[in-house]
Structure formats: C-alpha cells, structure tokens
CSV table of C-alpha atoms in Angstrom, one decimal:
chain,number,residue,atom,x,y,z
A,1252,MET,CA,0.0,0.0,0.0
A,1253,SER,CA,2.6,2.4,-1.2
A,1254,ILE,CA,3.0,4.9,-4.1
A,1255,ARG,CA,6.1,5.6,-6.1
A,1256,ALA,CA,5.3,9.1,-7.2
A,1257,LEU,CA,2.6,11.8,-7.3
A,1258,TRP,CA,2.0,14.6,-9.8
A,1259,ILE,CA,-0.4,17.5,-10.3
A,1260,VAL,CA,-0.6,18.5,-13.9
A,1261,PRO,CA,-2.7,21.3,-15.4
A,1262,ILE,CA,-4.9,20.4,-18.4
A,1263,VAL,CA,-3.3,22.3,-21.3
A,1264,ARG,CA,-4.1,21.5,-24.9
A,1265,HIS,CA,-1.0,21.4,-27.1
A,1266,SER,CA,0.1,20.6,-30.6
A,1267,SER,CA,3.1,18.5,-31.2
A,1268,SER,CA,5.3,21.0,-29.4
A,1269,ASP,CA,6.8,20.0,-26.0
A,1270,LEU,CA,5.5,21.2,-22.7
A,1271,LEU,CA,7.3,23.9,-20.8
A,1272,GLN,CA,8.6,23.5,-17.2
A,1273,GLU,CA,6.2,26.2,-16.0
A,1274,ASN,CA,3.2,23.9,-16.8
A,1275,ILE,CA,4.2,21.5,-14.1
A,1276,ILE,CA,2.5,22.4,-10.9
A,1277,PHE,CA,3.7,19.8,-8.4
A,1278,THR,CA,5.8,16.6,-8.3
A,1279,ARG,CA,6.7,14.3,-5.4
A,1280,TYR,CA,8.9,11.2,-5.6
A,1281,PHE,CA,9.4,8.7,-2.8
A,1282,PRO,CA,13.0,7.3,-3.0
A,1283,ILE,CA,12.5,4.5,-0.5
A,1284,ILE,CA,9.5,3.1,-2.4
A,1285,GLU,CA,11.4,3.5,-5.7
A,1286,LYS,CA,14.3,1.5,-4.3
A,1287,LYS,CA,11.9,-1.2,-3.2
A,1288,ALA,CA,10.4,-1.2,-6.7
A,1289,LYS,CA,13.8,-1.6,-8.3
A,1290,SER,CA,14.7,-4.6,-6.2
A,1291,THR,CA,11.3,-6.2,-6.8
A,1292,TYR,CA,11.1,-5.8,-10.5
A,1293,GLY,CA,14.8,-6.5,-11.3
A,1294,GLU,CA,15.5,-6.3,-15.0
A,1295,ASP,CA,11.9,-5.2,-15.7
A,1296,TYR,CA,12.3,-2.1,-13.7
A,1297,ILE,CA,11.5,1.1,-15.6
A,1298,THR,CA,12.9,4.4,-14.4
A,1299,LEU,CA,10.3,7.1,-13.6
A,1300,PRO,CA,10.3,9.9,-16.2
A,1301,ASN,CA,11.0,13.5,-15.2
A,1302,SER,CA,8.2,15.9,-14.7
A,1303,VAL,CA,8.2,17.3,-18.3
A,1304,GLU,CA,8.3,13.9,-19.9
A,1305,PHE,CA,5.5,12.6,-17.7
A,1306,SER,CA,3.2,15.6,-18.3
A,1307,SER,CA,3.7,15.4,-22.1
A,1308,SER,CA,3.1,11.7,-22.2
A,1309,LEU,CA,0.0,11.9,-19.9
A,1310,LEU,CA,-1.6,14.7,-21.9
A,1311,PHE,CA,-1.0,12.8,-25.0
A,1312,GLU,CA,-2.5,9.6,-23.6
A,1313,LEU,CA,-5.6,11.5,-22.4
A,1314,GLY,CA,-6.1,13.1,-25.8
A,1315,TYR,CA,-5.3,16.7,-24.7
A,1316,LYS,CA,-2.2,16.7,-27.0
A,1317,ASP,CA,-2.5,16.1,-30.7
A,1318,GLU,CA,-6.3,15.9,-30.2
A,1319,ASP,CA,-6.9,16.8,-33.9
A,1320,LYS,CA,-5.0,13.7,-35.0
A,1321,PHE,CA,-6.1,10.0,-35.0
A,1322,ILE,CA,-3.4,8.0,-33.3
A,1323,GLN,CA,-4.0,4.2,-33.7
A,1324,ALA,CA,-2.4,3.1,-30.4
A,1325,ARG,CA,-4.4,5.7,-28.5
A,1326,ASP,CA,-7.7,6.2,-30.3
A,1327,THR,CA,-8.6,2.7,-31.6
A,1328,CYS,CA,-11.9,1.2,-30.4
A,1329,GLN,CA,-10.1,-2.0,-29.6
A,1330,LYS,CA,-8.3,-0.4,-26.7
A,1331,VAL,CA,-9.9,-1.3,-23.4
A,1332,ASP,CA,-10.6,1.8,-21.2
A,1333,ARG,CA,-10.2,1.3,-17.5
A,1334,LYS,CA,-10.6,4.7,-16.1
A,1335,PRO,CA,-9.2,6.1,-13.8
A,1336,VAL,CA,-6.3,3.7,-14.4
A,1337,TYR,CA,-4.1,4.4,-17.4
A,1338,GLU,CA,-1.0,3.1,-19.1
A,1339,VAL,CA,1.4,5.9,-19.9
A,1340,THR,CA,4.2,5.5,-22.4
A,1341,THR,CA,7.2,7.6,-21.6
A,1342,PRO,CA,10.7,7.9,-23.2
A,1343,SER,CA,12.0,5.6,-20.5
A,1344,GLY,CA,9.3,3.0,-21.0
A,1345,THR,CA,5.6,2.2,-20.1
A,1346,ILE,CA,4.5,2.8,-16.6
A,1347,TRP,CA,1.4,1.2,-15.1
A,1348,PRO,CA,-1.0,1.6,-13.3
A,1349,VAL,CA,-1.2,5.4,-13.3
A,1350,MET,CA,-4.2,6.7,-11.3
A,1351,VAL,CA,-5.7,9.9,-12.7
A,1352,VAL,CA,-8.4,12.1,-11.1
A,1353,GLU,CA,-9.6,15.2,-12.9
A,1354,GLN,CA,-10.8,18.1,-10.8
A,1355,ARG,CA,-11.2,21.8,-11.6
A,1356,GLY,CA,-8.9,21.8,-14.6
A,1357,LEU,CA,-6.1,19.8,-12.8
A,1358,LEU,CA,-5.0,16.2,-13.2
A,1359,PHE,CA,-4.1,14.6,-9.8
A,1360,CYS,CA,-2.0,11.5,-10.6
A,1361,CYS,CA,-0.1,8.9,-8.6
A,1362,LEU,CA,1.7,5.6,-9.4
A,1363,PRO,CA,0.9,2.8,-6.8
A,1364,LEU,CA,3.5,0.2,-6.1
A,1365,VAL,CA,2.5,-3.2,-7.6
A,1366,PRO,CA,3.6,-6.0,-5.3
A,1367,GLU,CA,4.5,-8.2,-8.2
A,1368,ASN,CA,6.0,-7.5,-11.6
A,1369,PRO,CA,3.6,-5.0,-13.4
A,1370,ASN,CA,4.4,-6.6,-16.8
A,1371,SER,CA,2.2,-9.6,-15.7
A,1372,ARG,CA,-0.8,-7.1,-15.5
A,1373,PRO,CA,-2.5,-8.5,-12.4
A,1374,ASP,CA,-6.2,-7.8,-11.9
A,1375,LEU,CA,-6.8,-4.3,-10.5
A,1376,ILE,CA,-8.7,-5.7,-7.6
A,1377,GLN,CA,-5.6,-7.5,-6.5
A,1378,ILE,CA,-3.6,-4.3,-6.1
A,1379,PRO,CA,-4.4,-2.6,-2.8
A,1380,GLY,CA,-2.7,0.6,-3.9
A,1381,ILE,CA,-5.4,1.2,-6.5
A,1382,SER,CA,-8.3,1.9,-4.2
A,1383,LEU,CA,-6.0,3.7,-1.6
A,1384,GLY,CA,-4.3,5.7,-4.3
A,1385,PHE,CA,-7.7,6.8,-5.7
A,1386,SER,CA,-8.9,7.8,-2.2
A,1387,LEU,CA,-5.6,9.7,-1.6
A,1388,LEU,CA,-6.1,11.7,-4.8
A,1389,CYS,CA,-9.7,12.5,-3.9
A,1390,GLY,CA,-8.6,13.7,-0.5
A,1391,LEU,CA,-5.8,15.8,-2.0
A,1392,SER,CA,-8.3,17.5,-4.4
A,1393,ASP,CA,-10.5,18.2,-1.4
A,1394,PHE,CA,-7.5,19.8,0.3
A,1395,LEU,CA,-7.1,22.2,-2.6
A,1396,ARG,CA,-10.9,22.7,-3.3
A,1397,GLN,CA,-10.9,26.4,-2.4
A,1398,CYS,CA,-7.6,27.1,-4.2
A,1399,PRO,CA,-7.8,28.3,-7.9
A,1400,PRO,CA,-5.6,26.2,-10.2
A,1401,ALA,CA,-3.4,29.2,-10.9
A,1402,GLU,CA,-2.5,29.5,-7.2
A,1403,VAL,CA,-1.9,25.8,-6.5
A,1404,ILE,CA,1.9,26.1,-7.2
A,1405,GLN,CA,2.1,28.7,-4.5
A,1406,ARG,CA,0.9,26.1,-1.9
A,1407,SER,CA,3.7,23.6,-2.6
A,1408,GLY,CA,4.8,23.9,1.0
A,1409,ASP,CA,1.4,22.9,2.3
A,1410,LEU,CA,1.2,20.1,-0.3
A,1411,HIS,CA,4.5,18.6,1.0
A,1412,LEU,CA,3.3,18.9,4.6
A,1413,TYR,CA,0.0,17.2,3.6
A,1414,LEU,CA,1.9,14.3,2.0
A,1415,ASN,CA,4.3,14.0,4.9
A,1416,THR,CA,1.3,13.4,7.1
A,1417,ALA,CA,-0.9,11.3,4.7
A,1418,VAL,CA,1.9,9.4,2.9
A,1419,PRO,CA,5.0,9.3,5.1
A,1420,PHE,CA,7.9,7.9,3.1
A,1421,GLY,CA,5.5,6.8,0.4
A,1422,ARG,CA,3.4,4.5,2.6
A,1423,ILE,CA,-0.3,5.5,2.6
A,1424,ALA,CA,-1.3,6.2,6.2
A,1425,ASP,CA,-4.4,8.3,6.0
A,1426,VAL,CA,-6.6,9.2,3.0
A,1427,ASN,CA,-9.2,11.3,4.9
A,1428,CYS,CA,-8.7,15.0,4.2
A,1429,GLU,CA,-10.3,16.1,7.4
A,1430,THR,CA,-8.2,13.9,9.7
A,1431,VAL,CA,-5.0,14.8,7.8
A,1432,MET,CA,-5.7,18.5,8.2
A,1433,ALA,CA,-6.4,18.0,11.8
A,1434,LYS,CA,-3.0,16.4,12.3
A,1435,MET,CA,-1.4,19.2,10.4
A,1436,TYR,CA,-2.9,22.2,12.0
A,1437,ASN,CA,-4.3,21.2,15.4
A,1438,LYS,CA,-2.8,20.3,18.7
A,1439,PRO,CA,-3.4,16.7,19.9
A,1440,SER,CA,-6.3,16.2,22.3
A,1441,LEU,CA,-5.3,15.1,25.8
A,1442,LEU,CA,-7.8,12.6,27.2
A,1443,PRO,CA,-7.9,10.8,30.6
A,1444,LYS,CA,-6.3,7.4,30.6
A,1445,ALA,CA,-9.7,5.8,31.1
A,1446,GLN,CA,-10.8,7.0,27.7
A,1447,LYS,CA,-9.6,5.7,24.4
A,1448,GLN,CA,-9.3,7.7,21.3
A,1449,PRO,CA,-9.5,6.1,17.8
A,1450,SER,CA,-6.6,6.6,15.4
A,1451,TRP,CA,-9.0,7.9,12.7
A,1452,LYS,CA,-10.1,10.7,15.0
A,1453,PRO,CA,-6.8,12.3,16.1
A,1454,VAL,CA,-8.4,15.7,17.2
A,1455,LEU,CA,-11.7,16.1,19.0
A,1456,HIS,CA,-14.3,18.6,18.0
A,1457,LYS,CA,-14.2,21.8,20.1
A,1458,GLY,CA,-17.3,23.9,20.2
A,1459,LYS,CA,-21.0,23.4,20.4
A,1460,ASN,CA,-22.2,19.8,19.9
A,1461,SER,CA,-24.3,19.4,16.8
A,1462,LEU,CA,-25.8,16.7,14.7
A,1463,TYR,CA,-26.9,17.3,11.1
A,1464,LEU,CA,-29.1,14.7,9.2
A,1465,ALA,CA,-30.5,15.3,5.7
A,1466,LEU,CA,-32.8,12.9,3.9
A,1467,THR,CA,-32.8,13.7,0.1
A,1468,GLU,CA,-35.2,11.8,-2.2
A,1469,TYR,CA,-35.2,11.9,-5.9
A,1470,ILE,CA,-37.6,10.8,-8.6
A,1471,ARG,CA,-36.5,9.9,-12.2
A,1472,ALA,CA,-39.5,9.7,-14.6
A,1473,ILE,CA,-40.1,9.6,-18.3
A,1474,GLN,CA,-43.7,10.1,-19.5
A,1475,PHE,CA,-44.5,8.9,-23.1
A,1476,ASN,CA,-48.3,9.5,-23.2
A,1477,LYS,CA,-48.7,6.5,-25.6
A,1478,GLU,CA,-50.9,3.5,-25.1
A,1479,ASN,CA,-48.3,1.0,-26.1
A,1480,VAL,CA,-45.5,2.5,-24.1
A,1481,PRO,CA,-45.9,2.6,-20.3
A,1482,ASP,CA,-44.3,5.5,-18.3
A,1483,ALA,CA,-41.1,4.7,-16.5
A,1484,PHE,CA,-40.0,6.0,-13.1
A,1485,ASP,CA,-37.6,5.3,-10.2
A,1486,LEU,CA,-37.8,6.6,-6.6
A,1487,TYR,CA,-34.6,6.6,-4.6
A,1488,GLY,CA,-32.8,8.7,-1.9
A,1489,SER,CA,-30.0,9.0,0.6
A,1490,VAL,CA,-29.3,10.1,4.2
A,1491,THR,CA,-26.4,12.4,4.8
A,1492,CYS,CA,-24.9,13.0,8.2
A,1493,LYS,CA,-22.4,15.3,9.9
A,1494,SER,CA,-21.6,14.8,13.6
A,1495,ASP,CA,-19.7,17.3,15.6
A,1496,LEU,CA,-19.6,15.9,19.2
A,1497,GLU,CA,-17.0,16.5,21.9
A,1498,VAL,CA,-16.6,12.8,22.6
A,1499,PRO,CA,-13.8,10.6,21.3
A,1500,LEU,CA,-16.1,7.8,20.2
A,1501,SER,CA,-19.9,8.0,19.9
A,1502,ASP,CA,-22.7,5.7,18.9
A,1503,ILE,CA,-25.7,7.2,17.2
A,1504,THR,CA,-29.0,5.5,16.6
A,1505,ILE,CA,-31.6,6.9,14.2
A,1506,ASN,CA,-35.0,5.6,13.1
A,1507,LEU,CA,-36.0,5.9,9.5
A,1508,ALA,CA,-39.8,6.0,9.9
A,1509,TYR,CA,-42.8,7.1,7.9
A,1510,ASN,CA,-45.1,10.1,8.2
A,1511,SER,CA,-48.1,7.9,7.6
A,1512,LEU,CA,-48.1,4.1,7.2
A,1513,GLU,CA,-51.2,4.3,5.1
A,1514,SER,CA,-49.6,6.2,2.2
A,1515,ALA,CA,-46.0,4.9,2.8
A,1516,THR,CA,-44.0,3.3,0.0
A,1517,PRO,CA,-41.9,0.2,1.1
A,1518,LEU,CA,-38.2,0.2,0.5
A,1519,ASP,CA,-36.7,-2.2,-2.1
A,1520,ASN,CA,-33.0,-1.9,-1.2
A,1521,LEU,CA,-30.9,-0.3,1.5
A,1522,LEU,CA,-27.2,0.3,1.0
A,1523,ILE,CA,-25.3,1.3,4.2
A,1524,HIS,CA,-22.0,3.0,5.0
A,1525,PRO,CA,-19.2,0.8,6.4
A,1526,CYS,CA,-19.5,2.7,9.7
A,1527,VAL,CA,-23.0,1.2,10.3
A,1528,GLN,CA,-22.9,-1.4,13.1
A,1529,SER,CA,-26.4,-2.6,12.8
A,1530,ALA,CA,-29.5,-2.0,10.7
A,1531,ASP,CA,-32.9,-3.6,11.2
A,1532,CYS,CA,-33.8,-5.8,8.3
A,1533,SER,CA,-37.2,-7.4,7.4
A,1534,MET,CA,-38.1,-9.9,4.8
A,1535,LEU,CA,-41.2,-9.3,2.7
A,1536,GLN,CA,-43.1,-12.3,1.3
A,1537,LYS,CA,-44.0,-12.3,-2.4
A,1538,GLY,CA,-46.8,-9.8,-3.1
A,1539,GLU,CA,-46.5,-8.1,0.3
A,1540,THR,CA,-46.2,-4.4,0.3
A,1541,ARG,CA,-45.8,-3.6,4.0
A,1542,ALA,CA,-43.8,-0.6,4.9
A,1543,SER,CA,-41.7,-0.9,8.1
A,1544,PRO,CA,-39.3,1.6,9.8
A,1545,ARG,CA,-35.6,0.9,9.8
A,1546,ARG,CA,-33.4,1.5,12.9
A,1547,ILE,CA,-29.7,2.2,12.1
A,1548,ARG,CA,-26.8,2.3,14.7
A,1549,PHE,CA,-23.5,3.7,13.5
A,1550,THR,CA,-20.2,5.4,14.6
A,1551,PRO,CA,-19.9,8.5,12.6
A,1552,PRO,CA,-16.6,9.6,11.0
A,1553,THR,CA,-15.3,13.2,11.4
A,1554,GLU,CA,-16.4,14.4,7.9
A,1555,MET,CA,-19.8,14.7,6.3
A,1556,PHE,CA,-20.8,11.4,4.8
A,1557,THR,CA,-23.6,9.5,3.2
A,1558,LEU,CA,-25.0,7.2,5.8
A,1559,CYS,CA,-27.2,5.1,3.4
A,1560,HIS,CA,-28.8,4.9,0.0
A,1561,TYR,CA,-32.2,3.4,-0.6
A,1562,THR,CA,-34.6,2.6,-3.4
A,1563,ALA,CA,-38.3,2.5,-3.0
A,1564,GLN,CA,-41.1,0.8,-4.9
A,1565,GLY,CA,-42.7,2.9,-7.6
A,1566,PRO,CA,-45.1,5.6,-6.4
A,1567,ARG,CA,-48.8,5.0,-6.9
A,1568,GLU,CA,-48.9,8.0,-9.1
A,1569,LEU,CA,-46.4,10.5,-10.5
A,1570,PRO,CA,-46.0,13.8,-8.6
A,1571,ILE,CA,-46.7,15.8,-11.7
A,1572,LYS,CA,-48.6,14.3,-14.6
A,1573,ALA,CA,-47.8,16.1,-17.9
A,1574,VAL,CA,-49.0,16.1,-21.5
A,1575,TYR,CA,-46.8,17.6,-24.2
A,1576,ASP,CA,-48.4,18.3,-27.6
A,1577,MET,CA,-46.3,19.9,-30.2
A,1578,LYS,CA,-46.8,20.3,-34.0
A,1579,MET,CA,-44.4,21.8,-36.6
A,1580,ALA,CA,-45.0,23.8,-39.7
A,1581,ASP,CA,-42.0,25.1,-41.6
A,1582,ASN,CA,-40.0,27.2,-39.2
A,1583,ARG,CA,-42.9,27.5,-36.6
A,1584,ALA,CA,-43.7,25.2,-33.7
A,1585,SER,CA,-47.1,25.3,-31.9
A,1586,LEU,CA,-47.1,23.6,-28.6
A,1587,SER,CA,-49.4,22.9,-25.7
A,1588,ILE,CA,-48.5,21.6,-22.2
A,1589,GLN,CA,-50.8,20.5,-19.5
A,1590,LEU,CA,-49.6,19.8,-15.9
A,1591,THR,CA,-51.5,18.2,-13.1
A,1592,LEU,CA,-50.1,18.1,-9.6
A,1593,SER,CA,-50.9,15.0,-7.5
A,1594,ASP,CA,-53.0,15.6,-4.4
A,1595,ARG,CA,-50.6,13.4,-2.5
A,1596,VAL,CA,-47.7,15.9,-3.1
A,1597,LYS,CA,-47.1,19.0,-1.0
A,1598,ASN,CA,-48.1,22.1,-3.0
A,1599,ALA,CA,-45.2,24.2,-1.9
A,1600,PHE,CA,-42.1,24.3,-4.2
A,1601,GLU,CA,-38.7,26.0,-3.7
A,1602,TYR,CA,-38.7,26.1,-7.5
A,1603,CYS,CA,-40.6,24.5,-10.3
A,1604,GLU,CA,-39.5,25.1,-13.9
A,1605,MET,CA,-40.0,23.4,-17.2
A,1606,GLN,CA,-37.4,23.6,-20.0
A,1607,ILE,CA,-38.5,22.9,-23.6
A,1608,PRO,CA,-35.4,22.4,-25.8
A,1609,PHE,CA,-35.6,22.6,-29.6
A,1610,HIS,CA,-32.9,20.5,-31.2
A,1611,ASN,CA,-31.8,20.7,-34.8
A,1612,ARG,CA,-34.0,23.7,-35.5
A,1613,GLY,CA,-31.7,26.7,-35.3
A,1614,ILE,CA,-32.2,29.5,-32.8
A,1615,ILE,CA,-35.5,31.0,-31.6
A,1616,SER,CA,-36.3,34.4,-33.2
A,1617,SER,CA,-39.6,35.0,-31.3
A,1618,GLN,CA,-42.1,33.4,-29.1
A,1619,ASP,CA,-45.7,34.1,-28.2
A,1620,SER,CA,-47.0,32.3,-25.1
A,1621,SER,CA,-50.0,32.2,-22.8
A,1622,VAL,CA,-49.7,30.6,-19.4
A,1623,SER,CA,-52.2,30.0,-16.6
A,1624,GLN,CA,-49.5,30.8,-14.1
A,1625,GLY,CA,-45.9,31.9,-14.0
A,1626,ASN,CA,-44.0,33.3,-16.9
A,1627,THR,CA,-41.9,32.3,-19.9
A,1628,LEU,CA,-38.6,33.3,-21.3
A,1629,VAL,CA,-36.0,32.2,-23.8
A,1630,SER,CA,-32.6,30.9,-22.7
A,1631,PRO,CA,-29.5,33.0,-23.5
A,1632,ASP,CA,-28.4,30.6,-26.3
A,1633,LYS,CA,-32.0,31.0,-27.8
A,1634,ARG,CA,-32.5,27.3,-28.1
A,1635,ILE,CA,-34.7,26.6,-25.0
A,1636,LEU,CA,-38.1,27.9,-24.0
A,1637,VAL,CA,-38.2,28.1,-20.2
A,1638,TRP,CA,-41.5,28.1,-18.3
A,1639,ASN,CA,-41.1,29.3,-14.7
A,1640,ILE,CA,-44.2,27.8,-13.1
A,1641,GLY,CA,-43.8,29.3,-9.7
A,1642,GLN,CA,-43.8,28.0,-6.1
A,1643,LYS,CA,-47.4,26.8,-5.9
A,1644,PHE,CA,-50.0,25.4,-8.2
A,1645,SER,CA,-53.5,26.9,-8.2
A,1646,LYS,CA,-56.4,25.3,-6.3
A,1647,SER,CA,-57.3,23.2,-9.3
A,1648,LEU,CA,-53.8,21.7,-9.2
A,1649,ASN,CA,-53.5,22.3,-12.9
A,1650,ALA,CA,-51.2,24.5,-15.0
A,1651,THR,CA,-51.2,25.1,-18.8
A,1652,LEU,CA,-49.0,26.6,-21.4
A,1653,GLU,CA,-49.9,27.5,-25.0
A,1654,ALA,CA,-47.1,28.9,-27.1
A,1655,THR,CA,-46.0,29.5,-30.7
A,1656,VAL,CA,-42.2,29.5,-31.3
A,1657,VAL,CA,-40.7,30.9,-34.5
A,1658,PHE,CA,-37.1,29.9,-35.6
A,1659,THR,CA,-34.7,31.6,-37.9
A,1660,ASP,CA,-34.2,30.1,-41.4
A,1661,ALA,CA,-30.5,29.5,-40.8
A,1662,LYS,CA,-30.0,26.3,-38.8
A,1663,VAL,CA,-26.9,26.9,-36.8
A,1664,PRO,CA,-25.6,23.5,-35.4
A,1665,SER,CA,-25.0,23.1,-31.7
A,1666,PRO,CA,-22.8,20.5,-30.0
A,1667,LEU,CA,-25.7,19.8,-27.6
A,1668,ASP,CA,-28.1,18.9,-30.4
A,1669,ASP,CA,-29.6,15.4,-30.0
A,1670,PRO,CA,-29.6,13.6,-33.4
A,1671,PHE,CA,-32.8,11.8,-32.5
A,1672,CYS,CA,-34.8,14.9,-31.8
A,1673,LYS,CA,-35.8,15.9,-35.3
A,1674,ASP,CA,-39.2,17.1,-36.6
A,1675,LEU,CA,-41.8,15.9,-34.1
A,1676,ASN,CA,-39.3,13.9,-31.9
A,1677,ALA,CA,-39.0,16.3,-28.9
A,1678,TYR,CA,-39.3,16.4,-25.2
A,1679,ALA,CA,-39.8,18.8,-22.3
A,1680,GLN,CA,-37.9,18.5,-19.0
A,1681,LEU,CA,-39.3,19.4,-15.6
A,1682,PHE,CA,-37.1,20.6,-12.6
A,1683,PHE,CA,-38.5,21.0,-9.1
A,1684,LYS,CA,-37.7,20.9,-5.4
A,1685,ILE,CA,-40.0,20.5,-2.4
A,1686,ALA,CA,-38.7,21.1,1.1
A,1687,ASP,CA,-39.9,19.1,4.2
A,1688,PHE,CA,-41.5,16.4,2.0
A,1689,THR,CA,-40.7,12.9,0.6
A,1690,HIS,CA,-42.8,11.0,-1.9
A,1691,SER,CA,-42.2,7.7,-0.2
A,1692,GLY,CA,-43.3,9.1,3.2
A,1693,ARG,CA,-39.9,8.2,4.6
A,1694,CYS,CA,-38.6,10.6,7.3
A,1695,ILE,CA,-36.0,10.8,10.1
A,1696,ASP,CA,-37.7,10.5,13.5
A,1697,SER,CA,-36.0,13.2,15.5
A,1698,ARG,CA,-37.6,12.1,18.8
A,1699,SER,CA,-36.1,8.7,18.7
A,1700,ILE,CA,-32.4,9.7,18.0
A,1701,GLN,CA,-30.1,8.3,20.7
A,1702,VAL,CA,-26.4,9.3,21.3
A,1703,SER,CA,-24.1,7.2,23.5
A,1704,PRO,CA,-22.4,8.4,25.7
A,1705,SER,CA,-25.3,10.7,26.4
A,1706,THR,CA,-24.6,14.4,25.7
A,1707,LYS,CA,-26.6,17.5,24.8
A,1708,PHE,CA,-26.4,18.5,21.1
A,1709,LYS,CA,-28.2,20.7,18.6
A,1710,LEU,CA,-30.1,18.6,16.1
A,1711,SER,CA,-30.8,19.7,12.5
A,1712,THR,CA,-32.9,17.6,10.2
A,1713,VAL,CA,-33.6,18.3,6.5
A,1714,HIS,CA,-36.1,16.6,4.2
A,1715,GLU,CA,-36.2,17.4,0.5
A,1716,TYR,CA,-37.7,16.0,-2.6
A,1717,LEU,CA,-36.1,16.7,-6.0
A,1718,SER,CA,-36.5,15.7,-9.7
A,1719,ALA,CA,-33.4,14.0,-11.0
A,1720,GLU,CA,-34.5,13.4,-14.7
A,1721,TYR,CA,-38.1,14.2,-15.4
A,1722,LYS,CA,-38.9,14.1,-19.2
A,1723,ILE,CA,-42.1,14.3,-21.1
A,1724,TRP,CA,-42.0,13.3,-24.7
A,1725,ASN,CA,-44.1,14.9,-27.4
A,1726,CYS,CA,-47.2,12.7,-27.9
A,1727,ASN,CA,-47.1,13.3,-31.7
A,1728,GLY,CA,-43.6,12.1,-32.3
A,1729,ASN,CA,-41.5,9.0,-31.7
A,1730,VAL,CA,-39.9,8.3,-28.3
A,1731,LEU,CA,-36.7,6.7,-27.0
A,1732,ASN,CA,-37.4,3.7,-24.7
A,1733,SER,CA,-36.0,0.3,-24.0
A,1734,SER,CA,-37.7,-2.8,-22.5
A,1735,ALA,CA,-36.8,-6.4,-22.0
A,1736,PRO,CA,-38.0,-8.9,-24.7
A,1737,VAL,CA,-41.3,-10.5,-23.8
A,1738,ALA,CA,-39.7,-13.9,-23.9
A,1739,LEU,CA,-37.4,-13.0,-21.0
A,1740,LEU,CA,-40.3,-11.8,-18.9
A,1741,LYS,CA,-42.1,-15.1,-19.1
A,1742,HIS,CA,-41.5,-17.6,-16.3
A,1743,PRO,CA,-40.3,-21.1,-17.6
A,1744,THR,CA,-42.9,-23.8,-17.2
A,1745,ASP,CA,-42.0,-27.2,-15.6
C-alpha cells in the first residue's frame, strides 16, 4: 500500500510542441519506495520519467495533446478503457498503473507500487494501492478545493506537509482529508487514561455539539403519453450525516420512519455505509407491500458522509402528470403543455421550472405564449423555451402553457443537439424541489435519536424531494425507450 510518485498536472491542450517546465505544478517522488520497486522488478524495472516527460506523455494519452489527429495506439476502439487507471508510455518505458483524477482543470496523478511484476498485469482488484491511491487523490483534491488552479503552485509547502502526514515515506497512512488536516494544524487532544481515542479521529471537536441529518429523495421519470409504451419512473434517496460531538467515540442510533403508514412506500433496497454497526432488516413475502421503519446504529466519522442509499417501490402516481403536444409547420412550432399536480404531493415548491429544448431547429427568433400561471422566457443561447411555473399550483392543481415559437431560417448547429430529436421527436424536462417532503413518506424520526455516551447537542434535520430526470415526450412524435423482450419476462414452465 505504497506509491512511487505523485504529480499534479494542469490540463493544457498542445500541438506536437513539447510542454514547458512552467506547466508542471507539483511533483513528489518517494526514493524509499522507488528503491523497493527496483529490487522487486529486477530487469523489468523502468525508471520514472522527469516531470516534463510525464506531463507530455500523460496529456497525449488522455487526448489533450494532438487531439486533432487520429493515433492508432491511443484512439482505436479495440483499446480497453479502465478509467481512472491508465498506461502511460514515456521515453524511458511504459509505466502502469497510473491513477488519474480530474478536478477543476487539474490532473491529480499517482503511481501505486504493484507487489508483483507489473508486466504480468494482475487484476486491479488484487492491487491494494489502486483503491487507496484513488482515495488519496480525492482527499488531496478536497484539500485544494478552495484554491484556484493558478495558485496551487504557491501552496507547494502545504502540499509537502500534507503528503508528509498522509503518505510518510510513500506508505499511505491516511486518505481522509479532514483527519490529515487535523493532524497538520491542530494540537493533539489530551484525554484521561480511562478514555480511548480512535486513530482515525486524532483531534476532537471543540465547540457546540451538533448533529446534522439530511434525507434527500429523488424521482426519475419519463412520460411517453402513448398507449403501447408505459411510463417509467424510479424513486430513490439517501441520508447524509455530519456529527460534531465533543466525545472521542460515539454511537448514534436513528430511526427511518414514515409520516403515515397508510400512504407509505416500502423500500426495495438499503445500502449502508461501512461505519454502520447494525441495521434492522425485514423480509417481505411475495406480493407483500408492508412498509416498516428501519433502525440504524452507527459510529460517525469526522467528515460529512452518506449514511445510506435506498430505493423505494414505484409511487402510486407521479408527482406531476404532464402532457406535451407539439406540432411543426415550416419554421414554426405550436405547442401545448398541461400539468396536473398529484393531491398526495405537497403544494409548496422551492422552485418549479419546465425547459423545452428545440434540437436541430436553429435559434429562436420570437415566441408568443400564454400561461395559466408563472412566466416564460428564452434561454441565453436562444434554443430553449423556459417556463417558470412558480412556487405553488392553483387550487385546481392544474397549469397550462400555450405557445408559438418561430425559428430563424438558418440552422446553426449546436454541439448539444440530439440527433434523434428531429421534426416531431421532442421532449420537455421538468425541474422542481420541495422542502420538508418525501414522496415515499420516509422521514427521520427526530424524537427517537439516541447518542451514546449521552450528551446534549443541537439537532438539525432536513427533508427534501427533487426531480433527477423528469422528461415528457411529445405525444405526436417517436420516443426513446427500452424494454426487456417478452420472452425474457415469461417464467419457464415445468
């Protein structure tokens, strides 16, 4: 679980000319690990390239150099892509496996030490340094998240201090950005001998005790409005936690309950964080749709983390039922949209907006619309008609839009154009967010939260419901959908 070298390279597109030294932001080699690699690989050992050679080779491999040329070894479809692991060919030889994480215009790279000869190409899952190296790079990017790329080179001293703490002598000791920074800048916490402090929590929280829990639920839906094509939708969510408690080690127990068991939607799957010690489980019989609460006990890490992910059975009805009717005539589009809010959904939005893109039709020259509520406008690129519905539907729970859109004769191509969306093949997309509501009825029971050892703390809970991908296809055109063949859906007979 060691790394041979680490680089931070800016993304710069070049022609065949070589890179300059000024384009290299940060480099760190680990001589002890390199000596170990030399003795392990023997005659197959490849010397690490210098910074300029590595940057040039890496940008070429990723396609940022000579991007206007087809290079058979790099661009062929027969090449297996295993991102974020790359094979980089340098003047001194080919080095593998190079981990690359791209963040904010920078390439964070490291070369883990392969316990056996890398020429044998062992499976990535058999190399412990792969997952640890990836986590190390993600932590390093978090450390520089508030630093503009142009100023990263000025923080080389902090970067060396960070690596001295996280990767002493090339051996990965800690990949958590929060704990590494705590070791770097804070004094160690002195505890009584009777209390034990975990190694992953070197510094205790100082200040007011607080516990933050957020349940975020998403719905992904596609409405076709066709008799032979059923609508598709998924309901899923996650629970995020941030614990700031002045105790070395705490156990927290929360209860994922329901606002009302009558309208609750049972969970299909629950994926928990490794810090979870126990989670109630229940087995449902075939055809049973009983919704039951889930009790989760966990020991929180220092940083904000996702406690669990879940998927729920499909809702009884969609939150907003929509019908999109559009017809084309020359360079003019006449469209009508009808929205109906479900009476099971809270009628209070933080935002509710519909975007109607027009692909492969040029730019919008004018639009004339009539809405029952809200207002319409054209996006800055003049390719999308935006309907701001507002924060609340009317008492009838309905909203309508009638519009006529005129396009210019010249069709200016756009890189965002969808080749399928031509003529009557079109869709509208809905974006909304509702606070203090979940469609499944799932909630965090604040009254049943337990913390051990017992301590006073400020509790903050958040519940929110958002649209992830909410598309409505034009009922007059063709649609994109996929389904399993009927033969696969039939159960085999004895």
